Short mmCIF file of C-alpha atoms and ligand atoms in Angstrom, two decimals:
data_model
loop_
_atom_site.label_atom_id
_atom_site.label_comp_id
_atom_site.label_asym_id
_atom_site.label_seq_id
_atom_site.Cartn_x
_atom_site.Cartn_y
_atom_site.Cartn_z
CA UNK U 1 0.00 0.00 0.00
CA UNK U 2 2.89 2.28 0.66
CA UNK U 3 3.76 2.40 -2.63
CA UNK U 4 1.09 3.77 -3.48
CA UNK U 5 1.61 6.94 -1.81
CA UNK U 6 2.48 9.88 -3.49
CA UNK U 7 5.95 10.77 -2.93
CA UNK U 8 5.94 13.14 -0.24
CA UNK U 9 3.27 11.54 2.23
CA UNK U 10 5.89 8.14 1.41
CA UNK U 11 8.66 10.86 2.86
CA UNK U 12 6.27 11.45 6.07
CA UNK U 13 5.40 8.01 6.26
CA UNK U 14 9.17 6.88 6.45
CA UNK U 15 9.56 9.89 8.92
CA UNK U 16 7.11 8.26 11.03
CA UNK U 17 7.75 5.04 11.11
CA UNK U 18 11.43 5.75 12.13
CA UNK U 19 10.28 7.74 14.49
CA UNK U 20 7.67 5.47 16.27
CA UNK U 21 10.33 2.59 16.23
CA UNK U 22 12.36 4.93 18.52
CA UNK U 23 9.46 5.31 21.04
CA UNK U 24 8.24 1.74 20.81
CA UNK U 25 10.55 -1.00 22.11
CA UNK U 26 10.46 -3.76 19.27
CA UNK U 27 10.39 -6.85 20.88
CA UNK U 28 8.00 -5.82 23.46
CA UNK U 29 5.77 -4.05 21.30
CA UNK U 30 1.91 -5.34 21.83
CA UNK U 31 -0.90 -2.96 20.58
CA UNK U 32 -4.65 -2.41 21.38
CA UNK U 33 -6.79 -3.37 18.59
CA UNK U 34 -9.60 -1.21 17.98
CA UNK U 35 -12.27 -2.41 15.58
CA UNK U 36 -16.17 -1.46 15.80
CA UNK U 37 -17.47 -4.99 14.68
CA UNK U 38 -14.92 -6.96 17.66
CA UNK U 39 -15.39 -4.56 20.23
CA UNK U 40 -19.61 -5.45 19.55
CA UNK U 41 -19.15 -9.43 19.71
CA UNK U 42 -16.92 -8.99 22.70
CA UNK U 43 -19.98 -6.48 24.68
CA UNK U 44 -22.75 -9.50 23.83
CA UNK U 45 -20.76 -11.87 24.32
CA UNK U 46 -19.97 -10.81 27.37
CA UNK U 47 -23.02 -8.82 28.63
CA UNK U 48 -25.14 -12.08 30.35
CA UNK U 49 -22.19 -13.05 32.02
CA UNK U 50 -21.11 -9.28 33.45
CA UNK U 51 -24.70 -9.45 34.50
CA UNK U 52 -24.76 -13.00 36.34
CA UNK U 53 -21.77 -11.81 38.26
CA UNK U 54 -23.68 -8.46 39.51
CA UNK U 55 -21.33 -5.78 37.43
CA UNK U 56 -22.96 -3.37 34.91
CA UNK U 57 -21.56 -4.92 31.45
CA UNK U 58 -20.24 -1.45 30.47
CA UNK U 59 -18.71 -1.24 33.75
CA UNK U 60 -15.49 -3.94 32.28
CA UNK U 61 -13.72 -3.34 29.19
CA UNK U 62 -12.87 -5.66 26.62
CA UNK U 63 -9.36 -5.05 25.23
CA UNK U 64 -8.01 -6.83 22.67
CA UNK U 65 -4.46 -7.19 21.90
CA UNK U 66 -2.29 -7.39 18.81
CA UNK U 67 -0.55 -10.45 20.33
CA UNK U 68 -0.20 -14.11 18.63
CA UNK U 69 0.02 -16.24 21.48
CA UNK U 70 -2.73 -17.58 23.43
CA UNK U 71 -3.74 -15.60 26.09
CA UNK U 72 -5.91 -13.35 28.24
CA UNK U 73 -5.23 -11.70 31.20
CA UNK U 74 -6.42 -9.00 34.00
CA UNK U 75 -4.02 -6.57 34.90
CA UNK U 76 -5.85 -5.03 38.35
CA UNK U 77 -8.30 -2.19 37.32
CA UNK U 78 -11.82 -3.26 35.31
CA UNK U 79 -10.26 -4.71 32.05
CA UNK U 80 -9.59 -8.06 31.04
CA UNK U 81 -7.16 -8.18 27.84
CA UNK U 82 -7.42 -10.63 25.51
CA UNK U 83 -5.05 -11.61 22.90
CA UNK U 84 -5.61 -11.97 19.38
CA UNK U 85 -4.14 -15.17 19.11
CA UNK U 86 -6.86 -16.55 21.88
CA UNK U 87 -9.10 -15.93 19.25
CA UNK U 88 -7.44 -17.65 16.55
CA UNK U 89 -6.99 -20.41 19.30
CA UNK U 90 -11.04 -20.76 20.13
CA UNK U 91 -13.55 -22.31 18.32
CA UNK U 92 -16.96 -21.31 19.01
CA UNK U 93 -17.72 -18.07 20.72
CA UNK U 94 -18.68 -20.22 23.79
CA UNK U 95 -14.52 -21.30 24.15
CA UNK U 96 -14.46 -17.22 24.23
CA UNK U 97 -17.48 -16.76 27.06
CA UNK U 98 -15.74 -19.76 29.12
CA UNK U 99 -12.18 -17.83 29.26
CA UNK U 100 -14.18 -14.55 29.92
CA UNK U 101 -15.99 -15.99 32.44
CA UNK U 102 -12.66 -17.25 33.92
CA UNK U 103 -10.81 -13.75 33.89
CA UNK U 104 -13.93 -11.74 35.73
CA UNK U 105 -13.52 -14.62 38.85
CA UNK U 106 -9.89 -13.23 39.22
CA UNK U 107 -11.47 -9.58 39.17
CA UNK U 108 -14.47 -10.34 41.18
CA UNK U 109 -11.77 -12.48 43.84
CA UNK U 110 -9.68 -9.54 43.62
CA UNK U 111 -6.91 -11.21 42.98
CA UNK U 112 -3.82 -9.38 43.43
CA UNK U 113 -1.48 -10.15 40.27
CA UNK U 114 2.43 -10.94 40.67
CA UNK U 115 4.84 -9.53 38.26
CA UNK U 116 7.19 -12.44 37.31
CA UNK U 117 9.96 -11.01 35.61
CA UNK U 118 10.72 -7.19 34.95
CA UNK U 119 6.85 -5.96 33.31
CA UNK U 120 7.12 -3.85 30.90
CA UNK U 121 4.11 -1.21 29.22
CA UNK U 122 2.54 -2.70 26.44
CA UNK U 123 2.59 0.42 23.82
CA UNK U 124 0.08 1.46 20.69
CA UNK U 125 -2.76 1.67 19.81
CA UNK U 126 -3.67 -0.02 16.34
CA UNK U 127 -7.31 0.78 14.57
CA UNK U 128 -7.95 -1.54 11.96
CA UNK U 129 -7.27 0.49 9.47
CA UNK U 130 -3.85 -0.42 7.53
CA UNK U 131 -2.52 3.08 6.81
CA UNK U 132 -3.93 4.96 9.78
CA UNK U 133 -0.61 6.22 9.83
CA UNK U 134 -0.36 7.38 6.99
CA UNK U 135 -3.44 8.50 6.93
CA UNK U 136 -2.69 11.17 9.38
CA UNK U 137 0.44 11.94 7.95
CA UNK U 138 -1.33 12.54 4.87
CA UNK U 139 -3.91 14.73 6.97
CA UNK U 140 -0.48 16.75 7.73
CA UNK U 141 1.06 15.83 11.15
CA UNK U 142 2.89 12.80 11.69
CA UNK U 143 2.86 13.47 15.12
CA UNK U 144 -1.02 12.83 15.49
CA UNK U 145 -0.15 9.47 13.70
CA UNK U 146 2.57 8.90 16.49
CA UNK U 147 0.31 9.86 19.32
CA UNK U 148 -2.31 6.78 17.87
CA UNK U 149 0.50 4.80 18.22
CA UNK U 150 1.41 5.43 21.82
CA UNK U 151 -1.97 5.17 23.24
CA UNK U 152 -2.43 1.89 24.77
CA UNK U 153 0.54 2.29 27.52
CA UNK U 154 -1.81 1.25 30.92
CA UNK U 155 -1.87 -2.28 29.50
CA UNK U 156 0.38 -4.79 30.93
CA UNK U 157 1.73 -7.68 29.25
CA UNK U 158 0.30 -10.34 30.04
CA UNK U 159 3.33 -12.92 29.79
CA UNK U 160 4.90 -11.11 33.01
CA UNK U 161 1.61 -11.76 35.09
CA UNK U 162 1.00 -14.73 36.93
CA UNK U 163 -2.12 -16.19 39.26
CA UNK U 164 -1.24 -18.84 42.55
CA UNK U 165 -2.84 -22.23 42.03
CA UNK U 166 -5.06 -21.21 44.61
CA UNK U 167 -6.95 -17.85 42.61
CA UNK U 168 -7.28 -20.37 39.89
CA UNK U 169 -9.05 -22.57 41.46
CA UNK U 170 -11.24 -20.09 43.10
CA UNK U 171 -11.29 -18.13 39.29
CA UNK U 172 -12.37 -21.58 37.64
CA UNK U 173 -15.34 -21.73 40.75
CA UNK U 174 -16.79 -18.38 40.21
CA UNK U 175 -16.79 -19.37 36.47
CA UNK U 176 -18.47 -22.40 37.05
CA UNK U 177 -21.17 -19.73 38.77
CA UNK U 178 -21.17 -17.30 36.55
CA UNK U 179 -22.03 -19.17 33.44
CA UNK U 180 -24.04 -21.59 35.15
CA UNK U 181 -26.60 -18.33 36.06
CA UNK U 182 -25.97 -16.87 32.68
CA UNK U 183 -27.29 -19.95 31.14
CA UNK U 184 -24.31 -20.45 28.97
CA UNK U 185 -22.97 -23.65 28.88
CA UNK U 186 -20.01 -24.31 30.43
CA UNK U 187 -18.59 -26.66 27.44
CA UNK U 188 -16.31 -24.09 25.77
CA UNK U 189 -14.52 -23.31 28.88
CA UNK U 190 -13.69 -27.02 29.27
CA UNK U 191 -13.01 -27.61 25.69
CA UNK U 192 -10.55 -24.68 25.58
CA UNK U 193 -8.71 -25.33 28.66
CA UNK U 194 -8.43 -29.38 27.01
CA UNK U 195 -6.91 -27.76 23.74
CA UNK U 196 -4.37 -25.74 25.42
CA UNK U 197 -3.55 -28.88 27.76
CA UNK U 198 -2.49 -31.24 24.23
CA UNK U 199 -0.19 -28.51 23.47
CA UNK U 200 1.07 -28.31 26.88
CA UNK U 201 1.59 -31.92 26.45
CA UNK U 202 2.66 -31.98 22.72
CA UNK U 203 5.41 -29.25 24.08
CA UNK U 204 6.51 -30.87 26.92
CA UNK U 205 5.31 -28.84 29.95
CA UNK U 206 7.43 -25.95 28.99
CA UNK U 207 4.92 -23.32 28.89
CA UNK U 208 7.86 -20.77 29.63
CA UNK U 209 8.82 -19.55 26.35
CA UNK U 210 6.08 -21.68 24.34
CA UNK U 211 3.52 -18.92 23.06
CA UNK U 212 0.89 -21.18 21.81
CA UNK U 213 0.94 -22.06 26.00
CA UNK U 214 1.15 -18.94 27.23
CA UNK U 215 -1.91 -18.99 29.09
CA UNK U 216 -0.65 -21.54 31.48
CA UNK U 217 2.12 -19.36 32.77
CA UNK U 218 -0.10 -16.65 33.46
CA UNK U 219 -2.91 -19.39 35.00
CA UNK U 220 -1.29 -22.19 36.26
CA UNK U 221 -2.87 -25.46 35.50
CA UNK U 222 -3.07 -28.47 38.12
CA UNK U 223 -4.03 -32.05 36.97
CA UNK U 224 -7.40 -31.94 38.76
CA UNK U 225 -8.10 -28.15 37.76
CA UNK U 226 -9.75 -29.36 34.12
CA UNK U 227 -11.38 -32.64 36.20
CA UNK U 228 -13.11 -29.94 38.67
CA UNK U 229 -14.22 -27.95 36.12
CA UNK U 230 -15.70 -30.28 33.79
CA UNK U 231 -17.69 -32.46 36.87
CA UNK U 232 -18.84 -28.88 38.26
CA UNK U 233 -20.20 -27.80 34.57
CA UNK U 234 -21.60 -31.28 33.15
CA UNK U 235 -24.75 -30.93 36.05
CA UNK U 236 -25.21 -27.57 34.82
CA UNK U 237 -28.72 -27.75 32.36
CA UNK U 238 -27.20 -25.43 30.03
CA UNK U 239 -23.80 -28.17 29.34
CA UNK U 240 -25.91 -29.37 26.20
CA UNK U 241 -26.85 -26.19 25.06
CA UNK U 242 -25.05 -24.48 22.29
CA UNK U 243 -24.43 -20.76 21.86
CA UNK U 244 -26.88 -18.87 19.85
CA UNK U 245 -26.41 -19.10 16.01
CA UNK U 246 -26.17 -15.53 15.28
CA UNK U 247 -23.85 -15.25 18.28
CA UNK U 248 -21.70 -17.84 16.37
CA UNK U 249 -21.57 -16.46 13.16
CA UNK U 250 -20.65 -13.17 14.56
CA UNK U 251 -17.90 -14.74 16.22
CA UNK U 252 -16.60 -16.86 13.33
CA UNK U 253 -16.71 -13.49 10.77
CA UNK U 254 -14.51 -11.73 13.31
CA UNK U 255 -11.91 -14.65 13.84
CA UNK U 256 -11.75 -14.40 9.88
CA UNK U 257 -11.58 -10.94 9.56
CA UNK U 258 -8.77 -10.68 11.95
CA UNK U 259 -7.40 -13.25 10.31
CA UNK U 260 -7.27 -11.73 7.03
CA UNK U 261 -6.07 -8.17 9.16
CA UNK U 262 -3.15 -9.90 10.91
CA UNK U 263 -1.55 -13.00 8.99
CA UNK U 264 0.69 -12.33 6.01
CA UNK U 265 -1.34 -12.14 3.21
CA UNK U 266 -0.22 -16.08 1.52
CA UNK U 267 -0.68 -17.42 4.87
CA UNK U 268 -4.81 -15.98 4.93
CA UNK U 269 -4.76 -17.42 1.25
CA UNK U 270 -3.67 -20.63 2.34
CA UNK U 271 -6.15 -20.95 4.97
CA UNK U 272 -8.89 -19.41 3.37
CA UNK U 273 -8.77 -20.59 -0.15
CA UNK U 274 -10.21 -19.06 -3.13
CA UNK U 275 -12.62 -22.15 -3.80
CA UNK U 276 -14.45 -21.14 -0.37
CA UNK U 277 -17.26 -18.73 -0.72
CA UNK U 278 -18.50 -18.42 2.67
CA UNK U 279 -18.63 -15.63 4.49
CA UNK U 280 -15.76 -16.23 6.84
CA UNK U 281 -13.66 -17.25 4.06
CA UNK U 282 -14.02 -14.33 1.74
CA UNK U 283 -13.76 -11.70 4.58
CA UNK U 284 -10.39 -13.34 5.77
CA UNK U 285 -9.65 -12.94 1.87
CA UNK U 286 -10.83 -9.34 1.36
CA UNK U 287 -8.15 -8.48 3.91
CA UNK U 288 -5.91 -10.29 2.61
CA UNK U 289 -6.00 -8.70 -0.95
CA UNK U 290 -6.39 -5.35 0.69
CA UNK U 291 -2.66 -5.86 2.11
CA UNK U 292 -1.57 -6.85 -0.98
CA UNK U 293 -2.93 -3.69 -2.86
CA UNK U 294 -4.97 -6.09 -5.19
CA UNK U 295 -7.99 -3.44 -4.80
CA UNK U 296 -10.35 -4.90 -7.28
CA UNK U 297 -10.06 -8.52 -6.19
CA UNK U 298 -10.24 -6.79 -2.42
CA UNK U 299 -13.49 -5.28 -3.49
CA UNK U 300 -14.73 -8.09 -5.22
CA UNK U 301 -14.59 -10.23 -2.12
CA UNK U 302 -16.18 -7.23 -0.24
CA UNK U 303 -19.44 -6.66 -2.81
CA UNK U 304 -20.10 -10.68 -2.71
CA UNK U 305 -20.10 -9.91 0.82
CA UNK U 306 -22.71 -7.09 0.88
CA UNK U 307 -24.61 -8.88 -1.57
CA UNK U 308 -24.92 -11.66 1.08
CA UNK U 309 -26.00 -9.26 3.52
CA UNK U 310 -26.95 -6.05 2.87
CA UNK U 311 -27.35 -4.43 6.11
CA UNK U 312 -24.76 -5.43 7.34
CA UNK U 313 -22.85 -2.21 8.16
CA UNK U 314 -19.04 -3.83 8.71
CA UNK U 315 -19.33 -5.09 5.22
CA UNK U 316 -20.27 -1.50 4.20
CA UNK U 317 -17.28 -0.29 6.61
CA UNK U 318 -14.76 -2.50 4.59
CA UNK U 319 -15.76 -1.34 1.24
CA UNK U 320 -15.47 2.40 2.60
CA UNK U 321 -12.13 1.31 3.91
CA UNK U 322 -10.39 -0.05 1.20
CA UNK U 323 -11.76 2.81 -0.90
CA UNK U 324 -10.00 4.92 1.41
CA UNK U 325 -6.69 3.63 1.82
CA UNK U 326 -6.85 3.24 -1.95
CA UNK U 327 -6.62 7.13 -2.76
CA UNK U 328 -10.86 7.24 -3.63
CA UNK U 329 -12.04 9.02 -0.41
CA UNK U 330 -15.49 10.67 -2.29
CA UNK U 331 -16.05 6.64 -3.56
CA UNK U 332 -16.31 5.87 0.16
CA UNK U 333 -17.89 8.27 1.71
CA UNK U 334 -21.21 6.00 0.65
CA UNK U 335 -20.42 3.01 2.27
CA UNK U 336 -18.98 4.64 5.14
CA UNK U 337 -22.04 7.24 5.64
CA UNK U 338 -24.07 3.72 5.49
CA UNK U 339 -22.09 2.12 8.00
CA UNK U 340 -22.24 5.13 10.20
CA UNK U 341 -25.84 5.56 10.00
CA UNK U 342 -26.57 1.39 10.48
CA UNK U 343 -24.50 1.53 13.62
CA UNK U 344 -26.43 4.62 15.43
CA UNK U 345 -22.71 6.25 14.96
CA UNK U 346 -20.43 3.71 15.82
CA UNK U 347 -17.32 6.23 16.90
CA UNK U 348 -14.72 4.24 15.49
CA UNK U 349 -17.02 3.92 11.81
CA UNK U 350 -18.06 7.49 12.48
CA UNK U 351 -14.05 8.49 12.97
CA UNK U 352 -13.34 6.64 9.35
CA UNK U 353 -16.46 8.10 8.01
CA UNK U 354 -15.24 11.86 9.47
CA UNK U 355 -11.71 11.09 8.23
CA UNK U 356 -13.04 10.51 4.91
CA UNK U 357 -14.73 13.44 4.28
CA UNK U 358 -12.03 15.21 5.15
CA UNK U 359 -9.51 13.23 2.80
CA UNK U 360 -11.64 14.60 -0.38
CA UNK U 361 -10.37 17.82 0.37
CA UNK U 362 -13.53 19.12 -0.49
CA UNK U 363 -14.35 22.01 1.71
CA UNK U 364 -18.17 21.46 1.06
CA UNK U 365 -17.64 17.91 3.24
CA UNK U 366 -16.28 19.46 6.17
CA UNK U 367 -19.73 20.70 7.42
CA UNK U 368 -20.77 16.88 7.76
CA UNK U 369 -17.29 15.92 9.23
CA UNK U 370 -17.52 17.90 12.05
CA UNK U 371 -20.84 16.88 12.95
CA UNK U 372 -19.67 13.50 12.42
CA UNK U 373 -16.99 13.36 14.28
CA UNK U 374 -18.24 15.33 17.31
CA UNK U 375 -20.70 12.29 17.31
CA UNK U 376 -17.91 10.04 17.95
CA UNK U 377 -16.24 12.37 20.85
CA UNK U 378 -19.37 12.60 22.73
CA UNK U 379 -19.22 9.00 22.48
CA UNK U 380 -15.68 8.21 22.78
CA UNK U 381 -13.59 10.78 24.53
CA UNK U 382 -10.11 8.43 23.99
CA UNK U 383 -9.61 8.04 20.77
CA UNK U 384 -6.71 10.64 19.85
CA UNK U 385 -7.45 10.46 16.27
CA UNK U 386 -10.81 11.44 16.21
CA UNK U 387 -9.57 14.74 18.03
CA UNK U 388 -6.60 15.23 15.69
CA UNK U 389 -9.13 15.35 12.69
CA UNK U 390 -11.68 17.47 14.66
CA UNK U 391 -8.71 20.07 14.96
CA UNK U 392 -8.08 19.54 11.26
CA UNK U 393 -11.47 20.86 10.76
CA UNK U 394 -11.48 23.45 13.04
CA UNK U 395 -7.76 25.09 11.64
CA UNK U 396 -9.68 24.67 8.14
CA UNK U 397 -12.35 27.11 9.40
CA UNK U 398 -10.23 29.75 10.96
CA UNK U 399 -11.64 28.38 14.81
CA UNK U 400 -7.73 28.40 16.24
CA UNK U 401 -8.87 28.39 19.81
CA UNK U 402 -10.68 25.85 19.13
CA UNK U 403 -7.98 23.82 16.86
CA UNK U 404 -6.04 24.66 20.02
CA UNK U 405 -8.52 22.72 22.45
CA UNK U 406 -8.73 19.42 20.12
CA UNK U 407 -5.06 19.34 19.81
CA UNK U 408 -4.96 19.69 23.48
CA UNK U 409 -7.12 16.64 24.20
CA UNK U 410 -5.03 14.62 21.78
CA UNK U 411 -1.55 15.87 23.80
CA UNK U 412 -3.50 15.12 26.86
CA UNK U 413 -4.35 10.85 26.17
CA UNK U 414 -1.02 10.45 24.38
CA UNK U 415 0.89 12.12 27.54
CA UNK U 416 2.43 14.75 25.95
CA UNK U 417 1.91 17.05 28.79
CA UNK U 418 3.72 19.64 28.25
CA UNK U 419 2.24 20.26 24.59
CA UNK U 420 -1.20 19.72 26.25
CA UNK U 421 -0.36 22.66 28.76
CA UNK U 422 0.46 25.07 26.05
CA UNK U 423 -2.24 23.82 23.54
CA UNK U 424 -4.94 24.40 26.28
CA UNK U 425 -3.66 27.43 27.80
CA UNK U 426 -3.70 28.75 24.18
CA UNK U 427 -7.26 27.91 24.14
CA UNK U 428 -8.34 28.84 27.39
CA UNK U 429 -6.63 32.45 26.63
CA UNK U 430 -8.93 32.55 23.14
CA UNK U 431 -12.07 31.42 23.87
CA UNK U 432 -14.98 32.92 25.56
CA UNK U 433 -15.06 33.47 29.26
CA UNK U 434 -17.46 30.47 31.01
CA UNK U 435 -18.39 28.43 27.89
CA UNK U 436 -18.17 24.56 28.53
CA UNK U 437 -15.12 24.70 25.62
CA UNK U 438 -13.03 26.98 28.35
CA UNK U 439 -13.91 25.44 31.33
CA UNK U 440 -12.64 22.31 29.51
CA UNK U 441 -9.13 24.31 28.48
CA UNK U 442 -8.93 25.00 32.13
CA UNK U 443 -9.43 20.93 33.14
CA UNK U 444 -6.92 20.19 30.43
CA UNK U 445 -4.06 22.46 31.68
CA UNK U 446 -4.84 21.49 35.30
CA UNK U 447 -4.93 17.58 34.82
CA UNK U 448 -1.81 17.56 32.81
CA UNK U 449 0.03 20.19 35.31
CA UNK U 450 -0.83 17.46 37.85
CA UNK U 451 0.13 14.55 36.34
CA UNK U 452 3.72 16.28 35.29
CA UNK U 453 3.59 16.79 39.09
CA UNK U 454 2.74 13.20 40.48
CA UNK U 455 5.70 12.24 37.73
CA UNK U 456 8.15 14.55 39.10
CA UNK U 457 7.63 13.20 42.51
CA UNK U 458 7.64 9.54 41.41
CA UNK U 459 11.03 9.94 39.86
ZN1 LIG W 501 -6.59 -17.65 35.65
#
């Protein structure tokens, strides 16, 4: 895709990338994924158990993590993390309620977690969108791209965490419970914790260092830990009954469409050939061409797609996507108004959507992208990119202070504090006396003052 750059947003592009791999550490590197369609299967998924186990469902995040191994972990706080490979790993969408279930007993036991060996901050922030960097170095700062990058720094890595035989056990119980008053059967939980035993066994017991194991070094496993499990979830009435079809299929499109997102391109193509036509198969696919910058055949997978389902708006969201990353913004601002509209403003769709309007360079679009994108602000405050194109939009329409404010936010969640200060004082000295805009200037400058503070005191 790259290539396909004009030359000087491939000069920012290089810029940035040799920038970001002096902030990021390599090795360690292990980014949030952000993507509307997971981020829904993971909330209804989840919901009925949240529910059994007395919490408000939107009261524990679901963060998924650009990470190949099999894992998920809590980290203290009201998030469980879940890596991508765990989802390559699973099965049915029940294997993915089971481990769920599993991770809120070690929140609701409030089990303290031990760092094994030196933890270090996962870093970035990745929206599935392949050239989101670019994207905002083509908007005109690489910095903004930069600052998406370095978002996700509270999450831990899991690998460094590690349970006592003792909160698993009492984890696996309140599982048992939870699902059990859920209604959901307890099956997947026992079939995934069997899977990752064989490769525990094919391996050798050396979960250390074996990432297809990974989740037994952060949850120990006993001999009778699977045995328990299993006896406690076979008298259950739901053991027999299997997750709901829609539920399923939801689950099995977003296993292929991360797929398709993650895995080199001849790898998706090997496991989704082109003689399958189901929907899994040719979203994996779509994906997969996309990477490749084979547009039309990317396209093609994505209209047989729509055709299959026409309301379905993460269909419409790929088509706007790869219209977008392919240099035909006013193409996608159909799809991508669709998606928008079918998802009662999804903020991530609604961000792509905004950021598309704004890519046509067509002043008459800007109107609509503001609107758009203040949607997905109201909605969700933390995604730095939304705020860098709302002050795109602002600078476009002579509103500085206001320019001044977004940028502010954005300095504020990436923790450039120092930027945010000036930024918002800027603001605050620009804007109207009292309005909610200032009062927020004021909060800006004052929060990041105090976190420079609590950082100068910690060092
Ligand atoms: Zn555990």
């Amino acid at each position: 895709m790259i290539r396909r750059l004009p030359a000087l947003l491939f000069a920012r592009l290089a810029a940035l990338i040799a920038a970001a791999s002096l902030c990021i550490q390599p090795a360690a590197a292990q980014s949030v994924l952000r993507d509307a369609e997971t981020e829904a299967l993971f909330r209804d998924a989840s919901a009925p158990i949240f529910a059994a186990a007395g919490f408000n469902p939107k009261a524990i995040d679901l963060v998924l993590l650009n990470d190949g191994s099999i894992n998920a972990f809590v980290a203290g706080g009201q998030a469980i993390y879940i890596h991508s490979g765990l989802i390559g790993a699973a099965d049915s969408v029940n294997e993915l309620q089971g481990v769920i279930a599993h991770e809120l007993g070690h929140i609701t036991g409030g089990h303290v977690v031990r760092f094994s060996e030196g933890m270090k901050p996962a870093t970035g922030i990745t929206v599935l969108s392949l050239l989101l960097g670019g994207l905002a170095a083509a908007a005109g700062s690489p910095d903004a791209a930069l600052g998406v990058f370095m978002a996700g720094q509270q999450a831990a890595l899991g690998k460094f965490l590690s349970f006592s035989r003792t909160q698993e056990s009492s984890a696996d119980a309140a599982s048992v419970q939870f699902l059990t008053k859920a209604g959901i059967s307890g099956r997947g939980s026992v079939e995934f914790f069997k899977k990752l035993q064989n490769l525990e066994f094919r391996y050798g017991y050396s979960s250390r260092g074996n990432p297809d194991a990974e989740f037994y070094s952060t949850h120990p496993m006993t001999a009778d830990r699977l045995t328990t499990l299993q006896d406690a979830f076979e008298k259950d009435p739901a053991w027999n009954t299997p997750p709901p079809a829609e539920l399923q299929a939801r689950f099995l499109r977003v296993k292929a469409k991360l797929y398709g997102y993650l895995a080199e391109p001849q790898d998706t193509l090997r496991a989704y050939p082109e003689y399958l036509t189901d929907v899994p198969a040719r979203y994996a696919r779509a994906y997969a061409f996309h990477k490749e910058a084979f547009v039309d055949k990317a396209l093609d997978e994505t209209k047989a797609l729509i055709a299959s389902d026409p309301k379905n708006p993460y269909f419409k969201e790929l088509e706007g996507q790869i219209l977008l990353e392919s240099g035909r913004p006013q193409e996608a601002l159909e799809p991508l108004r669709e998606a928008t509209a079918l998802t009662g403003n999804e903020p991530l769709i609604a961000t792509t959507f905004g950021h598309a309007l704004i890519a046509t360079e067509d002043k008459a679009n800007f109107a609509e992208a503001e609107k758009v994108l203040r949607t997905s602000v109201a909605r969700d405050k933390e995604n730095p990119f939304t705020w860098y194109q709302l002050g795109v939009i602002y600078e476009a329409k002579g509103d500085i202070p206001r320019a001044r404010l977004a940028s502010a936010e954005q300095q504020l969640m990436n923790m450039q504090l120092g930027e945010a200060v000036r930024s918002a004082e800027a603001a605050e000295a620009a804007l109207p006396k009292g309005t909610p805009d200032w009062l927020r200037a004021q909060d800006i400058a004052m929060s990041a003052r105090a976190t420079m503070e609590r950082q100068k005191k910690s060092r």
